[in-house]
Amino acid sequence: MVRYGRRPLSSSRGFTLPELVVVMIVLGILAAYAAPRFAGRHGFEGRGFSDQLQVLLQDARRTAVAQRRQVCVVVAGATVSVSKSAFSGDACNTSLAHPNASGDYILAIPDGVALAPMQLNFDPLGRLSPTTSVTVNVSGQEGGFTLTVEGESGYVHR
């Protein structure tokens, strides 16, 4: 008579001690490598800021086209600010409101991130004024990131 469902006692299941020791060593090495990455945000500010700057430049271009006004993006000190002309053809003298929050559209440059002072002007057609392409270099602790603003179209890309 054959019994179903019972296994012979000789075939035991589980891990051997050397297998467990090897797994613990591998986990220890991975933890030692990955733990400093999770300890702080440093190393990610440059990429995050370059993403925010790309969105800001795209918003500035869209606003220039939608409102038929000149929109200026100014990098000065530790901030990036956006302003627009009050009337078509005027200088940029009115702060642009932030699209998702109350207050002006100002982006703070985080510590450890460098961005050269500059001014970019988008005309009412969404082009840069003057119409030469501009390269924006954002450098952080993890390396540099480059954004390009095409002069003739105002298109912002990496």
Coordinates of C-alpha atoms in Angstrom, one line a residue:
M1 CA 0.0 0.0 0.0
V2 CA 1.4 3.4 -1.1
R3 CA 0.7 6.4 1.1
Y4 CA 0.2 9.7 -0.7
G5 CA 1.2 13.0 0.9
R6 CA 4.0 11.8 3.1
R7 CA 7.6 12.2 2.2
P8 CA 10.3 9.9 3.4
L9 CA 12.3 11.2 6.4
S10 CA 15.6 11.2 4.5
S11 CA 14.8 14.1 2.2
S12 CA 14.8 17.1 4.5
R13 CA 14.4 20.7 3.2
G14 CA 16.2 23.9 4.1
F15 CA 19.5 25.7 3.6
T16 CA 22.9 24.6 4.7
L17 CA 25.0 26.7 7.1
P18 CA 27.6 27.7 4.3
E19 CA 24.7 28.9 2.1
L20 CA 23.3 31.1 4.9
V21 CA 26.8 32.5 5.6
V22 CA 27.4 33.4 1.9
V23 CA 24.0 35.1 1.7
M24 CA 24.7 37.1 4.9
I25 CA 28.1 38.2 3.5
V26 CA 26.5 39.3 0.2
L27 CA 23.8 41.2 2.0
G28 CA 26.4 42.9 4.2
I29 CA 28.4 44.1 1.1
L30 CA 25.3 45.4 -0.6
A31 CA 24.2 47.2 2.6
A32 CA 27.7 48.8 3.0
Y33 CA 27.5 50.1 -0.6
A34 CA 23.9 51.2 -0.6
A35 CA 23.5 52.7 2.9
P36 CA 25.4 55.9 2.1
R37 CA 23.1 56.5 -0.9
F38 CA 20.0 56.5 1.3
A39 CA 21.6 58.5 4.2
G40 CA 21.1 61.9 2.4
R41 CA 19.9 63.6 -0.7
H42 CA 23.4 64.8 -1.8
G43 CA 24.2 63.4 -5.2
F44 CA 20.6 63.9 -6.5
E45 CA 20.2 67.7 -6.3
G46 CA 21.9 68.4 -9.6
R47 CA 19.6 66.1 -11.6
G48 CA 16.5 67.2 -9.7
F49 CA 17.3 70.9 -10.2
S50 CA 18.1 70.4 -13.9
D51 CA 14.6 68.8 -14.3
Q52 CA 13.0 71.7 -12.5
L53 CA 14.9 74.2 -14.6
Q54 CA 13.8 72.4 -17.8
V55 CA 10.2 72.7 -16.7
L56 CA 10.6 76.3 -15.8
L57 CA 12.1 77.2 -19.2
Q58 CA 9.3 75.3 -20.9
D59 CA 6.7 77.1 -18.8
A60 CA 8.3 80.5 -19.7
R61 CA 8.2 79.7 -23.4
R62 CA 4.5 78.6 -23.2
T63 CA 3.6 81.7 -21.3
A64 CA 5.3 83.9 -23.9
V65 CA 3.2 82.3 -26.6
A66 CA -0.1 82.1 -24.7
Q67 CA 0.0 85.7 -23.5
R68 CA 1.8 87.2 -26.5
R69 CA 4.4 88.9 -24.3
Q70 CA 8.1 88.8 -23.8
V71 CA 9.1 86.5 -20.9
C72 CA 12.5 86.7 -19.3
V73 CA 14.3 84.1 -17.2
V74 CA 17.0 85.5 -15.0
V75 CA 19.6 83.5 -13.2
A76 CA 21.2 85.7 -10.5
G77 CA 22.6 84.8 -7.1
A78 CA 21.0 81.7 -5.7
T79 CA 17.7 82.0 -7.6
V80 CA 16.1 81.6 -11.0
S81 CA 13.2 84.1 -11.5
V82 CA 10.7 84.5 -14.3
S83 CA 9.2 87.9 -15.3
K84 CA 7.1 89.1 -18.2
S85 CA 6.4 92.4 -20.0
A86 CA 3.3 94.3 -18.9
F87 CA 2.5 95.1 -22.5
S88 CA 3.7 93.7 -25.8
G89 CA 7.1 95.1 -26.7
D90 CA 7.9 96.4 -23.2
A91 CA 10.8 95.2 -21.0
C92 CA 10.2 92.4 -18.5
N93 CA 9.1 94.2 -15.4
T94 CA 6.2 92.1 -14.0
S95 CA 6.9 89.0 -12.0
L96 CA 5.3 85.9 -13.4
A97 CA 3.0 84.0 -11.0
H98 CA 3.9 80.4 -10.2
P99 CA 1.5 78.1 -12.0
N100 CA 1.1 75.6 -9.2
A101 CA 1.6 77.7 -6.0
S102 CA 0.9 81.1 -4.7
G103 CA 3.6 83.8 -5.2
D104 CA 6.1 84.5 -7.9
Y105 CA 7.7 82.0 -10.1
I106 CA 11.1 81.7 -8.4
L107 CA 13.3 78.6 -8.3
A108 CA 16.0 78.4 -5.6
I109 CA 19.3 76.9 -6.6
P110 CA 20.1 74.2 -4.0
D111 CA 23.5 74.0 -2.1
G112 CA 26.1 72.0 -4.1
V113 CA 24.6 73.0 -7.4
A114 CA 26.2 75.6 -9.7
L115 CA 24.6 77.6 -12.5
A116 CA 26.2 80.5 -14.3
P117 CA 24.4 83.8 -14.2
M118 CA 22.4 84.5 -17.4
Q119 CA 19.3 85.9 -18.9
L120 CA 17.1 84.2 -21.5
N121 CA 14.3 86.2 -23.2
F122 CA 11.4 84.4 -25.0
D123 CA 9.6 86.6 -27.6
P124 CA 5.8 86.3 -28.2
L125 CA 6.4 83.6 -30.8
G126 CA 8.2 81.4 -28.3
R127 CA 11.7 82.0 -29.8
L128 CA 14.8 83.1 -28.0
S129 CA 15.7 86.7 -28.4
P130 CA 18.3 86.9 -30.0
T131 CA 17.6 83.7 -32.0
T132 CA 20.8 81.9 -31.2
S133 CA 20.7 78.5 -29.3
V134 CA 21.8 78.6 -25.7
T135 CA 23.4 75.8 -23.7
V136 CA 22.7 75.8 -19.9
N137 CA 25.1 73.8 -17.8
V138 CA 24.0 72.7 -14.4
S139 CA 26.8 71.1 -12.3
G140 CA 26.3 69.2 -9.1
Q141 CA 28.1 66.7 -6.9
E142 CA 27.2 63.8 -9.2
G143 CA 28.3 65.5 -12.4
G144 CA 27.0 68.0 -14.9
F145 CA 23.8 68.2 -16.8
T146 CA 23.2 70.2 -20.0
L147 CA 20.0 71.8 -21.2
T148 CA 19.8 73.2 -24.7
V149 CA 17.3 75.9 -25.7
E150 CA 17.0 76.1 -29.5
G151 CA 17.0 79.7 -30.6
E152 CA 14.6 79.6 -33.5
S153 CA 11.9 77.5 -31.8
G154 CA 12.5 77.9 -28.1
Y155 CA 12.4 74.1 -27.7
V156 CA 14.1 73.0 -24.4
H157 CA 15.8 69.6 -24.3
R158 CA 18.7 67.6 -22.8

